[in-house]
JSON list of C-alpha atoms in Angstrom, two decimals:
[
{"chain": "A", "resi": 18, "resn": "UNK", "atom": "CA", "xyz": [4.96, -0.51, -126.94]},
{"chain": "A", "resi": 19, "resn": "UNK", "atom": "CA", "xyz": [2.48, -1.80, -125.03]},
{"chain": "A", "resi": 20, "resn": "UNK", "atom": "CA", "xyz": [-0.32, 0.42, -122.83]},
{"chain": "A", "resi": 21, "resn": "UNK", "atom": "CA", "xyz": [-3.36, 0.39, -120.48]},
{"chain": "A", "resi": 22, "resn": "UNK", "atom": "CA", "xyz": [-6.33, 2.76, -121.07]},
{"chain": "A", "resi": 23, "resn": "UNK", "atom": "CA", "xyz": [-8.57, 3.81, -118.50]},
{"chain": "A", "resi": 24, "resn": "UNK", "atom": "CA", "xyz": [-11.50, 6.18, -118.36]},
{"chain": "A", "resi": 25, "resn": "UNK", "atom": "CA", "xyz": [-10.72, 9.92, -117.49]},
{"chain": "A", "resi": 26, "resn": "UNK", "atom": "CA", "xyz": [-11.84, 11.03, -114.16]},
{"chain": "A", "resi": 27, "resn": "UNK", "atom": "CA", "xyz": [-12.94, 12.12, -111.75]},
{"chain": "A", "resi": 28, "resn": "UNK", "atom": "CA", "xyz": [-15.42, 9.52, -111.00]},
{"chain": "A", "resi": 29, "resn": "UNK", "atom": "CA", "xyz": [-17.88, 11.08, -108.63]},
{"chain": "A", "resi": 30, "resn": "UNK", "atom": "CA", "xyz": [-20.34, 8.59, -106.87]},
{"chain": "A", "resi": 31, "resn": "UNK", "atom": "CA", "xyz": [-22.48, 8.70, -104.04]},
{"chain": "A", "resi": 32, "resn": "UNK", "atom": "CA", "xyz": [-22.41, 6.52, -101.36]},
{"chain": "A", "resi": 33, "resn": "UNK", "atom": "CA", "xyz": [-24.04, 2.67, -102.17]},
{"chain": "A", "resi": 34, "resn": "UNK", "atom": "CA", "xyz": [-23.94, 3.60, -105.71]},
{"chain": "A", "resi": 35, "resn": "UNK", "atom": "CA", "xyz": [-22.16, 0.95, -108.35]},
{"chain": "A", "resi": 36, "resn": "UNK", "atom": "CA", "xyz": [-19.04, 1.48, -109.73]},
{"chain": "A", "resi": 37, "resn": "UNK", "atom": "CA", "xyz": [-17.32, 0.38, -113.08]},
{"chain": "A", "resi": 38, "resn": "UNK", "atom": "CA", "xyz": [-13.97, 2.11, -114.50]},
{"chain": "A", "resi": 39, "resn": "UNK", "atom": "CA", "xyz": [-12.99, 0.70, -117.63]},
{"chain": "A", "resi": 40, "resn": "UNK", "atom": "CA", "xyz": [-9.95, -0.28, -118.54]},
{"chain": "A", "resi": 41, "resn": "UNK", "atom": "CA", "xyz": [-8.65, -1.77, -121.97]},
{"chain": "A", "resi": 42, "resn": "UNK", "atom": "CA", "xyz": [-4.91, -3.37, -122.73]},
{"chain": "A", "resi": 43, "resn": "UNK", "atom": "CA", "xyz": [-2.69, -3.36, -125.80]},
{"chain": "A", "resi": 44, "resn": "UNK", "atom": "CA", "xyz": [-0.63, -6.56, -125.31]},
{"chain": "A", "resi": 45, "resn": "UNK", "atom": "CA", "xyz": [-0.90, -9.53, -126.99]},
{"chain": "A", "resi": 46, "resn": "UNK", "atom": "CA", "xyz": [-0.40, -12.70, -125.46]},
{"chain": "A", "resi": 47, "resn": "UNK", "atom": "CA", "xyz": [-1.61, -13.24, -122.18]},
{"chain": "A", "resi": 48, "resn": "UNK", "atom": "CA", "xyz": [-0.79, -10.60, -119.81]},
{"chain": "A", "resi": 49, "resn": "UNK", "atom": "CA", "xyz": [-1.06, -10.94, -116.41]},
{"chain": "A", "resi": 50, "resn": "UNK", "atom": "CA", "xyz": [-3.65, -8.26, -115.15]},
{"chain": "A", "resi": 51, "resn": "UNK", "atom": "CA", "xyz": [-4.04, -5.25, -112.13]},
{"chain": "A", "resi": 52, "resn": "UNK", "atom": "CA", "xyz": [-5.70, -3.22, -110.22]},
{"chain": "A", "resi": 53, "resn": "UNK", "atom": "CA", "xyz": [-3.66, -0.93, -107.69]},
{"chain": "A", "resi": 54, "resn": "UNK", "atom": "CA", "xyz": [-5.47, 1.39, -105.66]},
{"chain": "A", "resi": 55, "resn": "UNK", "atom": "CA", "xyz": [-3.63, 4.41, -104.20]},
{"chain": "A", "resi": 56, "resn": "UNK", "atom": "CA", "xyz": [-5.30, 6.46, -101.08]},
{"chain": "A", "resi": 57, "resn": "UNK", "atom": "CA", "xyz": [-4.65, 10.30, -100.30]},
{"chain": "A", "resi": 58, "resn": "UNK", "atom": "CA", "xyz": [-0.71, 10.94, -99.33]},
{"chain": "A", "resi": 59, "resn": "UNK", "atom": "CA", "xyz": [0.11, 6.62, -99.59]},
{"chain": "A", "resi": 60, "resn": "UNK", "atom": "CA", "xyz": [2.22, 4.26, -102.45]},
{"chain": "A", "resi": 61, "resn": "UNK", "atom": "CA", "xyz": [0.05, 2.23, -104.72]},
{"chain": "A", "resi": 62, "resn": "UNK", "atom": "CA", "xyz": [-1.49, -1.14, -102.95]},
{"chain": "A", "resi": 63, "resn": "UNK", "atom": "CA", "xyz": [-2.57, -3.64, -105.39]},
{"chain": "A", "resi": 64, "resn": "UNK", "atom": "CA", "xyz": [-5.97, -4.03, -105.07]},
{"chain": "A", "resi": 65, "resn": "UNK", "atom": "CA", "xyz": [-6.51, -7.48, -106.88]},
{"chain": "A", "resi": 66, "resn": "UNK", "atom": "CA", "xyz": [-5.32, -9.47, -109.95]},
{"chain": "A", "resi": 67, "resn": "UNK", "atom": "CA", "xyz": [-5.78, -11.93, -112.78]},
{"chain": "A", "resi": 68, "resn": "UNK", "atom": "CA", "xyz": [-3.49, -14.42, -114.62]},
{"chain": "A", "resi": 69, "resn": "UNK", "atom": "CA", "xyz": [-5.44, -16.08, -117.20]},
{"chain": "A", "resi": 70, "resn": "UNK", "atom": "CA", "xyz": [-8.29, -15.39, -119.23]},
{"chain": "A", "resi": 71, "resn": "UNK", "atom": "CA", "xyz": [-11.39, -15.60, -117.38]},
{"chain": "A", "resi": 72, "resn": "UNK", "atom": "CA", "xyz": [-10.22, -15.05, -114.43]},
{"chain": "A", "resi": 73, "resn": "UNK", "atom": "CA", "xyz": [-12.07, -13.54, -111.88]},
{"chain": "A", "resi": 74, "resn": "UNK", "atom": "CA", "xyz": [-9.94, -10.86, -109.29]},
{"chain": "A", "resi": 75, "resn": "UNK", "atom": "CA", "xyz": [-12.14, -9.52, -106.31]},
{"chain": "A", "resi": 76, "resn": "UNK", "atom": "CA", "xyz": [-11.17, -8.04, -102.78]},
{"chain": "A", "resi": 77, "resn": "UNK", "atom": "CA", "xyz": [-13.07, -5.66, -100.81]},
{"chain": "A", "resi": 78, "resn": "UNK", "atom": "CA", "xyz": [-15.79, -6.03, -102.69]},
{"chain": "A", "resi": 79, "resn": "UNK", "atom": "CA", "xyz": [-14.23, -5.10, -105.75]},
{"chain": "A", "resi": 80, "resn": "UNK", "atom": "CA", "xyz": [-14.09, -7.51, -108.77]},
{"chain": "A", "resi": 81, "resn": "UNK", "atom": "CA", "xyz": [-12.31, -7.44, -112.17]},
{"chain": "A", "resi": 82, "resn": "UNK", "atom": "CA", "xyz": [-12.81, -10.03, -114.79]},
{"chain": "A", "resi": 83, "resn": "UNK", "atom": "CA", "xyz": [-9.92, -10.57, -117.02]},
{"chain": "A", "resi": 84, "resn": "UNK", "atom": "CA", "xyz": [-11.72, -10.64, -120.57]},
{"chain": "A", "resi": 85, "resn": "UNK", "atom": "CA", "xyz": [-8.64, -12.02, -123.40]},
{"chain": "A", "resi": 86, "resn": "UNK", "atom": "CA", "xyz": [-11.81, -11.24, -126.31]},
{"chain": "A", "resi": 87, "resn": "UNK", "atom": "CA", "xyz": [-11.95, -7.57, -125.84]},
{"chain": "A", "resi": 88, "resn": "UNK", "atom": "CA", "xyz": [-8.68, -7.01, -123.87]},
{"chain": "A", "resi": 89, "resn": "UNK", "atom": "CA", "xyz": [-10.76, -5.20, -121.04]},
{"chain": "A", "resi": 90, "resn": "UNK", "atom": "CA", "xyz": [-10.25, -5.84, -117.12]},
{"chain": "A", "resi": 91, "resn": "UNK", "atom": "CA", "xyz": [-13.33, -3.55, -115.96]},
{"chain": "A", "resi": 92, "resn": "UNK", "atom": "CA", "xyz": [-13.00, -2.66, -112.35]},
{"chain": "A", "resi": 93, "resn": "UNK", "atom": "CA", "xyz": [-16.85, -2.94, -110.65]},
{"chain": "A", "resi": 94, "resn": "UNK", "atom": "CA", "xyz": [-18.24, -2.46, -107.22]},
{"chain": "A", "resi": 95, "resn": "UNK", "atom": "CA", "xyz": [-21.54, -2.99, -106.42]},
{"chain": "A", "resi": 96, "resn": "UNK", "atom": "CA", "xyz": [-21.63, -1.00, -103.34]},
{"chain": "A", "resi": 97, "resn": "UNK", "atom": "CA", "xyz": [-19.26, 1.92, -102.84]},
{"chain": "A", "resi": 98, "resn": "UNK", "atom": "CA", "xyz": [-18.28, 3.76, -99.69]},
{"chain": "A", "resi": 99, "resn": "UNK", "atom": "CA", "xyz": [-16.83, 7.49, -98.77]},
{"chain": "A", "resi": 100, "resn": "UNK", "atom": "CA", "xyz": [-13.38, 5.26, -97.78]},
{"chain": "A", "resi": 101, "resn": "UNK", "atom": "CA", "xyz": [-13.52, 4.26, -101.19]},
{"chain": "A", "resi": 102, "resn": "UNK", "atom": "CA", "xyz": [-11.80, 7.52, -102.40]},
{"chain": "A", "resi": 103, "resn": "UNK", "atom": "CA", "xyz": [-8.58, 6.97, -104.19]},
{"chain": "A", "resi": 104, "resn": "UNK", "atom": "CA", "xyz": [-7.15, 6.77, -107.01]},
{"chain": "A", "resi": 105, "resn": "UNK", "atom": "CA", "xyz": [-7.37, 3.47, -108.74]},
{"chain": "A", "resi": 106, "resn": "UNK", "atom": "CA", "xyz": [-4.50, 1.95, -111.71]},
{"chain": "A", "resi": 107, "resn": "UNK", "atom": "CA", "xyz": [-4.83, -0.45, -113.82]},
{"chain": "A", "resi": 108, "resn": "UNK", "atom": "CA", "xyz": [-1.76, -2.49, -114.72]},
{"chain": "A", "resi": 109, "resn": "UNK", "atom": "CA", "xyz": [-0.05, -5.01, -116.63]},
{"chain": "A", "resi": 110, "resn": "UNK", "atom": "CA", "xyz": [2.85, -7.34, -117.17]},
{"chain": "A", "resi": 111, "resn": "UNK", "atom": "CA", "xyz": [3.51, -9.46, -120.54]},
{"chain": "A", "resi": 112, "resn": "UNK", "atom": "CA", "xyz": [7.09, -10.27, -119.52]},
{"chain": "A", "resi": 113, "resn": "UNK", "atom": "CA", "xyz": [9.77, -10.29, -116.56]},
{"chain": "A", "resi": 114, "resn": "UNK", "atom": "CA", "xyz": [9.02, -7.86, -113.89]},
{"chain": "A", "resi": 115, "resn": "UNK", "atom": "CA", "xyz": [8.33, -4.40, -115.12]},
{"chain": "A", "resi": 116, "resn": "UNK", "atom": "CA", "xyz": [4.50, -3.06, -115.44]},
{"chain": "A", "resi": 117, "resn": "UNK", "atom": "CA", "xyz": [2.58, -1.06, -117.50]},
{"chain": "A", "resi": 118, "resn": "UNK", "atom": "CA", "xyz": [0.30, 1.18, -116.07]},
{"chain": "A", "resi": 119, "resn": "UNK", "atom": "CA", "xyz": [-2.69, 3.18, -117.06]},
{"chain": "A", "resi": 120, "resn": "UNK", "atom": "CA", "xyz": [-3.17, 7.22, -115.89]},
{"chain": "A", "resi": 121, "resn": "UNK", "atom": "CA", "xyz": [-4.89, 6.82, -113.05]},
{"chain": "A", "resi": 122, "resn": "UNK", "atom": "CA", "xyz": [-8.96, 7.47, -112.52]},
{"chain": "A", "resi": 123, "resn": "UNK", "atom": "CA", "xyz": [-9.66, 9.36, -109.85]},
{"chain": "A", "resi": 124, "resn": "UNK", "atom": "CA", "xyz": [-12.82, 8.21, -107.34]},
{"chain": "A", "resi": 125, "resn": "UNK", "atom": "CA", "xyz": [-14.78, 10.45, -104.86]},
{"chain": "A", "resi": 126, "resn": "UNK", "atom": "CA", "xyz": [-16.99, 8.93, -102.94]},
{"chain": "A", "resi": 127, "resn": "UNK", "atom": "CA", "xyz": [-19.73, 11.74, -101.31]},
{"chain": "A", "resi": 128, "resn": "UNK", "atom": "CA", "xyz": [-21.73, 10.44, -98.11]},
{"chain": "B", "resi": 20, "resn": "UNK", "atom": "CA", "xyz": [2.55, -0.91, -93.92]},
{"chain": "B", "resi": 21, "resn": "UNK", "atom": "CA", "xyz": [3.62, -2.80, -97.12]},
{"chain": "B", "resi": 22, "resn": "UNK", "atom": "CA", "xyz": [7.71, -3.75, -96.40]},
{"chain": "B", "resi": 23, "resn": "UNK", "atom": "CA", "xyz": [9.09, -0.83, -98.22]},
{"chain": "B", "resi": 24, "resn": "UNK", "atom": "CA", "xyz": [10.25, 2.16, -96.59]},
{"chain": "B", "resi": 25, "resn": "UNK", "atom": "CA", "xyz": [11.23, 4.86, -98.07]},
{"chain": "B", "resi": 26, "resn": "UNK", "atom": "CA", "xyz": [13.27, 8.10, -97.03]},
{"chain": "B", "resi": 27, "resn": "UNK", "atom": "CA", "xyz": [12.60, 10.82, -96.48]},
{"chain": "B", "resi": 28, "resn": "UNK", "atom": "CA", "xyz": [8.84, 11.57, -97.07]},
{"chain": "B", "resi": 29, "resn": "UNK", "atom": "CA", "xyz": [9.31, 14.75, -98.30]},
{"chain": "B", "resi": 30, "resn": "UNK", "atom": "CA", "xyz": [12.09, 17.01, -99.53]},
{"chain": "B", "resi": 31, "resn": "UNK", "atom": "CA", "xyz": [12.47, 20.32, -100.39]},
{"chain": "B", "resi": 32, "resn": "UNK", "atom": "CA", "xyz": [15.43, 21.27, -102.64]},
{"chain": "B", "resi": 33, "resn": "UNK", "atom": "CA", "xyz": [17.10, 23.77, -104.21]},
{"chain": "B", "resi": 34, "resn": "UNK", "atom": "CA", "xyz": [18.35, 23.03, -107.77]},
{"chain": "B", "resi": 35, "resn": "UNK", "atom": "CA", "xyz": [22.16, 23.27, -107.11]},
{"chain": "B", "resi": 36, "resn": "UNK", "atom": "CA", "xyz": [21.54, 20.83, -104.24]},
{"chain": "B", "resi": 37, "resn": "UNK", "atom": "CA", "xyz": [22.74, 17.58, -104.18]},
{"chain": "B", "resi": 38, "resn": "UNK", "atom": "CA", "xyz": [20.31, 14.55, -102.44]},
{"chain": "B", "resi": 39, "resn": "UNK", "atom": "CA", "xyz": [19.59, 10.93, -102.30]},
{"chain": "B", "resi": 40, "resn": "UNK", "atom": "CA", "xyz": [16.44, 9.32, -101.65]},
{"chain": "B", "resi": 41, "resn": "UNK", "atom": "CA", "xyz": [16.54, 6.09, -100.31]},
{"chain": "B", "resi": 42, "resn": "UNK", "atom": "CA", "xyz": [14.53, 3.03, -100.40]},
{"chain": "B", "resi": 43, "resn": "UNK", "atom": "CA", "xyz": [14.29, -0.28, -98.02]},
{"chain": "B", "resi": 44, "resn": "UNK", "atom": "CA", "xyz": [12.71, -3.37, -98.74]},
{"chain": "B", "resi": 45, "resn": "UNK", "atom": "CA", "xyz": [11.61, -6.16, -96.04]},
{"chain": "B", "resi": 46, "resn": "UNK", "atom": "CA", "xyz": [9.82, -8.58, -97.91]},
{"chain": "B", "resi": 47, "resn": "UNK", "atom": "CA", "xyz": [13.17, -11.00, -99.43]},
{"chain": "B", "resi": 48, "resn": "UNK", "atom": "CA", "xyz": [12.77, -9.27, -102.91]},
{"chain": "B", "resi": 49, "resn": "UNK", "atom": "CA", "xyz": [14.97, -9.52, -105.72]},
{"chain": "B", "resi": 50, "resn": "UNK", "atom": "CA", "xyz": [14.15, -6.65, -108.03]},
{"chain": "B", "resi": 51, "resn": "UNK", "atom": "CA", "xyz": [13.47, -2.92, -107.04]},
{"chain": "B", "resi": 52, "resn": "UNK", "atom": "CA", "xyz": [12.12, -0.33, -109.06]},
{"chain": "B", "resi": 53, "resn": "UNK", "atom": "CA", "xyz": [12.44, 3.76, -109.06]},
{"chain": "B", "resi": 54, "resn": "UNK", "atom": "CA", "xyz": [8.89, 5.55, -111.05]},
{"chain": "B", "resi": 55, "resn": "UNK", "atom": "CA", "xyz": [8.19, 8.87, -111.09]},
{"chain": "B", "resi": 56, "resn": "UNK", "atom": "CA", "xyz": [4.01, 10.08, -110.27]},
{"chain": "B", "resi": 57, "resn": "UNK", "atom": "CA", "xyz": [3.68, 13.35, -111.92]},
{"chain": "B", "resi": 58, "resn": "UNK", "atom": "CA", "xyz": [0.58, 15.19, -111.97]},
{"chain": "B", "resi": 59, "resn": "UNK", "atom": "CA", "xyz": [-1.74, 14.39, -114.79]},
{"chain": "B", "resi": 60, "resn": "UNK", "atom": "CA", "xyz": [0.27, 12.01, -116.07]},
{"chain": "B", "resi": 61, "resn": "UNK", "atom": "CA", "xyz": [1.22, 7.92, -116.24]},
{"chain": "B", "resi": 62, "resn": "UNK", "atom": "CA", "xyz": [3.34, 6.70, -114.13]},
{"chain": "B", "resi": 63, "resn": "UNK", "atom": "CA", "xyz": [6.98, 6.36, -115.08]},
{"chain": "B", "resi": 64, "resn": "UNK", "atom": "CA", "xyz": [9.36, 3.85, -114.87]},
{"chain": "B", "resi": 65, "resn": "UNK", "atom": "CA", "xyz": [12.74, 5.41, -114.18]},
{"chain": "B", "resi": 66, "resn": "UNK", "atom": "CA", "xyz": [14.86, 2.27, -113.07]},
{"chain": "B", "resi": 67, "resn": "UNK", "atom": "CA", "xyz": [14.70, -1.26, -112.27]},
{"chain": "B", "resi": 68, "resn": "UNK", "atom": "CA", "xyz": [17.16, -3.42, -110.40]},
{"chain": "B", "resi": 69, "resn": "UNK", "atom": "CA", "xyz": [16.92, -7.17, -110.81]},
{"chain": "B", "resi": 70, "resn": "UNK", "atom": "CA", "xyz": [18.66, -10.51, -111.41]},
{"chain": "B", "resi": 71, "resn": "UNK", "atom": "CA", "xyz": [17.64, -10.97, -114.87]},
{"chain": "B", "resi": 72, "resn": "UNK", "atom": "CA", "xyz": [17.11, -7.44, -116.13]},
{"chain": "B", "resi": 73, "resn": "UNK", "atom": "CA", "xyz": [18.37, -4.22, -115.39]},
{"chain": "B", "resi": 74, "resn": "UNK", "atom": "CA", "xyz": [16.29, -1.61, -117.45]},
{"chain": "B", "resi": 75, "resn": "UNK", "atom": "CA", "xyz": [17.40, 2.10, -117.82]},
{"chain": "B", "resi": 76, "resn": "UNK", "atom": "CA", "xyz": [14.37, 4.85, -118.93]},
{"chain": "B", "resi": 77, "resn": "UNK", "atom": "CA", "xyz": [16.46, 6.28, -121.91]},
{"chain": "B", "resi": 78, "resn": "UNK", "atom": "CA", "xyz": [14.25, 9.66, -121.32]},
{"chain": "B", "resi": 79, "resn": "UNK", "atom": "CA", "xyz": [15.41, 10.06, -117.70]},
{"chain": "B", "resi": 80, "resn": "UNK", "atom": "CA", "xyz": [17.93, 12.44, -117.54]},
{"chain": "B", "resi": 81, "resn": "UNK", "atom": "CA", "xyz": [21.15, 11.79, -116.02]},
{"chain": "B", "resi": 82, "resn": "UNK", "atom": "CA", "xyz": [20.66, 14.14, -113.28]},
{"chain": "B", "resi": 83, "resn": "UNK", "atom": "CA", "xyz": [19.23, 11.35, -112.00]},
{"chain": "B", "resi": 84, "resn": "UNK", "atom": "CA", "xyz": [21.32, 8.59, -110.85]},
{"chain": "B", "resi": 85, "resn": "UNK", "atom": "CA", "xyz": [20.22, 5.73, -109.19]},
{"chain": "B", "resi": 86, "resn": "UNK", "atom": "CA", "xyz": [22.54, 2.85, -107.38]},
{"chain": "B", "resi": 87, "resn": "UNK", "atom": "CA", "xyz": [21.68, -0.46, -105.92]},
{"chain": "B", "resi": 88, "resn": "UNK", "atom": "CA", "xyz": [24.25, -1.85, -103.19]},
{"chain": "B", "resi": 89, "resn": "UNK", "atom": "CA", "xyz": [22.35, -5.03, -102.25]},
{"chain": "B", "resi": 90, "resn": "UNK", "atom": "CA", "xyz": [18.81, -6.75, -103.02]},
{"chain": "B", "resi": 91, "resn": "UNK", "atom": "CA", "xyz": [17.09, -4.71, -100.10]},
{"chain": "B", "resi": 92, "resn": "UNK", "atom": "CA", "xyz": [18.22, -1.23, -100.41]},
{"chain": "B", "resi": 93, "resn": "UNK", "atom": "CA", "xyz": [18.24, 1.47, -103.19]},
{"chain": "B", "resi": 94, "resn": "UNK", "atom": "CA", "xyz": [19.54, 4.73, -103.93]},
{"chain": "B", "resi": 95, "resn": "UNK", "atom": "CA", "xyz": [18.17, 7.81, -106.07]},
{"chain": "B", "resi": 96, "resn": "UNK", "atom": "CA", "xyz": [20.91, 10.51, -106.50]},
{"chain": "B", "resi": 97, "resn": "UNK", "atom": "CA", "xyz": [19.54, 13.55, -107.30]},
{"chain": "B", "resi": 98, "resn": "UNK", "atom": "CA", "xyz": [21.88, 16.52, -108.62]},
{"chain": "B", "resi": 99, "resn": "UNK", "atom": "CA", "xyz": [21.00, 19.69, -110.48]},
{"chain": "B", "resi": 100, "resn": "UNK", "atom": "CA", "xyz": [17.25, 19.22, -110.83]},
{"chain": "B", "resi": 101, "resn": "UNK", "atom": "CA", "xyz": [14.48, 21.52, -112.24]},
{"chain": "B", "resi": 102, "resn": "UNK", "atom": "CA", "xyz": [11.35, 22.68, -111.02]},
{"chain": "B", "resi": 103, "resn": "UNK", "atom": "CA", "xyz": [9.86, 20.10, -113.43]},
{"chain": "B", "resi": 104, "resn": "UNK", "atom": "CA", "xyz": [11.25, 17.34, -111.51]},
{"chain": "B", "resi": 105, "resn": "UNK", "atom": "CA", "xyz": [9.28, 17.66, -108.67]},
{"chain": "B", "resi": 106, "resn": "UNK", "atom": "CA", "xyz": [7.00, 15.05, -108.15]},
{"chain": "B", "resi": 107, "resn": "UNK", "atom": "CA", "xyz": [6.15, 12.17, -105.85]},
{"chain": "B", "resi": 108, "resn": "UNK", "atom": "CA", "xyz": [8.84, 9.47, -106.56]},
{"chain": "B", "resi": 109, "resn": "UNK", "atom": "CA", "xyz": [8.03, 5.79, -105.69]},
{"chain": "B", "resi": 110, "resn": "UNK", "atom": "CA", "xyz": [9.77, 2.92, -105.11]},
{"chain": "B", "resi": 111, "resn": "UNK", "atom": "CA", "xyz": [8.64, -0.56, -105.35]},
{"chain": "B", "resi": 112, "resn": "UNK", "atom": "CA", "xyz": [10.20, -4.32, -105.09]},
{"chain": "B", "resi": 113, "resn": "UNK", "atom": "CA", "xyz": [9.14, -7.46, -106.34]},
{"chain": "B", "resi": 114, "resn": "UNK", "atom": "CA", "xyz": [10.54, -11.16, -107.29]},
{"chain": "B", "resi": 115, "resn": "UNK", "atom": "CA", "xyz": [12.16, -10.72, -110.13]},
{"chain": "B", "resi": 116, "resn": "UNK", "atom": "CA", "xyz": [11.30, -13.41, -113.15]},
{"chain": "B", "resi": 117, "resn": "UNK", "atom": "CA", "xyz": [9.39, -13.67, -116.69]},
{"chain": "B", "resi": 118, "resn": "UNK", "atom": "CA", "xyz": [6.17, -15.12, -115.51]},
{"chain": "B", "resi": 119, "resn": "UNK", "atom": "CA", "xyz": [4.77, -11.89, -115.23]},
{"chain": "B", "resi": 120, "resn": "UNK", "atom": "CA", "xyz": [2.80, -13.04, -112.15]},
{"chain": "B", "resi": 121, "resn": "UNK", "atom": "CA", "xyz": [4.84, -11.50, -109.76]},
{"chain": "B", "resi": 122, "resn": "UNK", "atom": "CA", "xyz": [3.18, -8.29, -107.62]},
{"chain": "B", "resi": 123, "resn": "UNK", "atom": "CA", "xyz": [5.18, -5.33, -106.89]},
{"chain": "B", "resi": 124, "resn": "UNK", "atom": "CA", "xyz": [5.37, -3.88, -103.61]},
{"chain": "B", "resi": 125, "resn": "UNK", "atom": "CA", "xyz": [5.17, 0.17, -103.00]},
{"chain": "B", "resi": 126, "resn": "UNK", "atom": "CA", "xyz": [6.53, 2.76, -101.00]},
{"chain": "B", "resi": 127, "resn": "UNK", "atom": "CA", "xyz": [4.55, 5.53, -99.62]},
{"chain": "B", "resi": 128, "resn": "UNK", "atom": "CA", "xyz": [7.13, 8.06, -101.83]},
{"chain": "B", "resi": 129, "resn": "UNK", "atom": "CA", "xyz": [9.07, 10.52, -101.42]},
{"chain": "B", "resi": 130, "resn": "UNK", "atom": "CA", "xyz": [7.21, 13.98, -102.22]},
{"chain": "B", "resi": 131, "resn": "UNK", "atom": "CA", "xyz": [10.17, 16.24, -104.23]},
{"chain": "B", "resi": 132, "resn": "UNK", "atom": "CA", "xyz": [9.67, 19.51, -104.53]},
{"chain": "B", "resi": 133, "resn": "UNK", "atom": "CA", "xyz": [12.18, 21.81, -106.45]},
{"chain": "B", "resi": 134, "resn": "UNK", "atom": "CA", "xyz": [12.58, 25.41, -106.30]}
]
């Protein structure tokens, strides 16, 4: 079946450093494309998305750029902050309504 | 707050106890989903509820039943668990449909804990 990778955590930044965590899909086709972010003792929120190839998710000052040529959706931030500490999925959906997630990368942010 | 509420937050149980976690959606969905959020591990799909699907985990065991009255509410019936089945359980909703563009919508969870 299909399945999301994403690079093992914890990801341990200091505050106003950048941030990338990789993330690589198995589906062919053109999947539609997540990011969920999920905060100490909440659900998942999504975070931002993609549809087609090229496409260009951002919110919060995070970005993801849906690349169809090496099946990647790379999470980046340029700037991070301590409220930035979550966990952060990434997700996707080839076909009616169910997702696939990855594991999960853990982010602490340190002031 | 993201529409779906979901009851209780937390839940202690013995493993000859019987419960049901519930799950209300606000936002005019048509498909609801139950995952399990185990340590360590992906997140599961355990159920979904929806117009044009209705998908069953075939590795969930049946000590887990779930039920679906209407489009806003559903049920998790738990009977006879283990200790490994604690876990944070989720519950999300979404418009059902094959484009694939359609977000889902989660609960804060229910945190299980089995003794």
């Amino acid at each position: 079946g299909d399945s999301v990778t994403q690079m093992e955590g914890p990801v341990t930044l200091s505050e106003e450093a950048c941030l990338t965590i990789n993330c690589t899909y198995t589906a062919t086709g053109y999947p539609s494309l997540f990011w969920y972010v999920q905060y100490p003792g909440e659900g998942l929120q999504l975070l931002l998305k993609a549809t087609k190839a090229d496409d260009k998710g951002s919110n919060k000052g995070f970005e993801a750029t849906y690349r169809k040529e090496t099946t990647s959706f790379h999470l980046e931030k340029g700037s991070v902050q301590v409220s930035d500490s979550a966990v952060y999925f990434c997700a996707e959906n080839s076909g009616y309504s169910t997702l696939t997630f990855g594991k999960g990368t853990m982010l602490l942010v340190s002031p | 707050e993201t529409g779906v509420t979901q009851t209780p937050r937390h839940l202690v149980m013995g493993m000859t106890n019987k419960k049901s976690l519930k799950c209300e959606q606000h936002l005019g969905h048509n498909a609801m989903y139950w995952y399990k959020q185990s340590a360590k591990k992906p997140l599961e799909l355990m159920f979904v509820y929806s117009l044009e699907e209705r998908v069953e985990n075939n590795s969930v065991p049946s000590r887990f039943s779930p039920e679906c009255p209407n489009s806003s509410h559903l049920f998790l019936h738990l009977h006879t668990l283990q200790p490994e089945d604690s876990a944070l359980y989720l519950c999300a909703s979404s418009i059902s449909g094959r484009s694939g563009k359609n977000i889902q919508y989660f609960g804060a969870g229910t945190r299980l804990s089995v003794l």
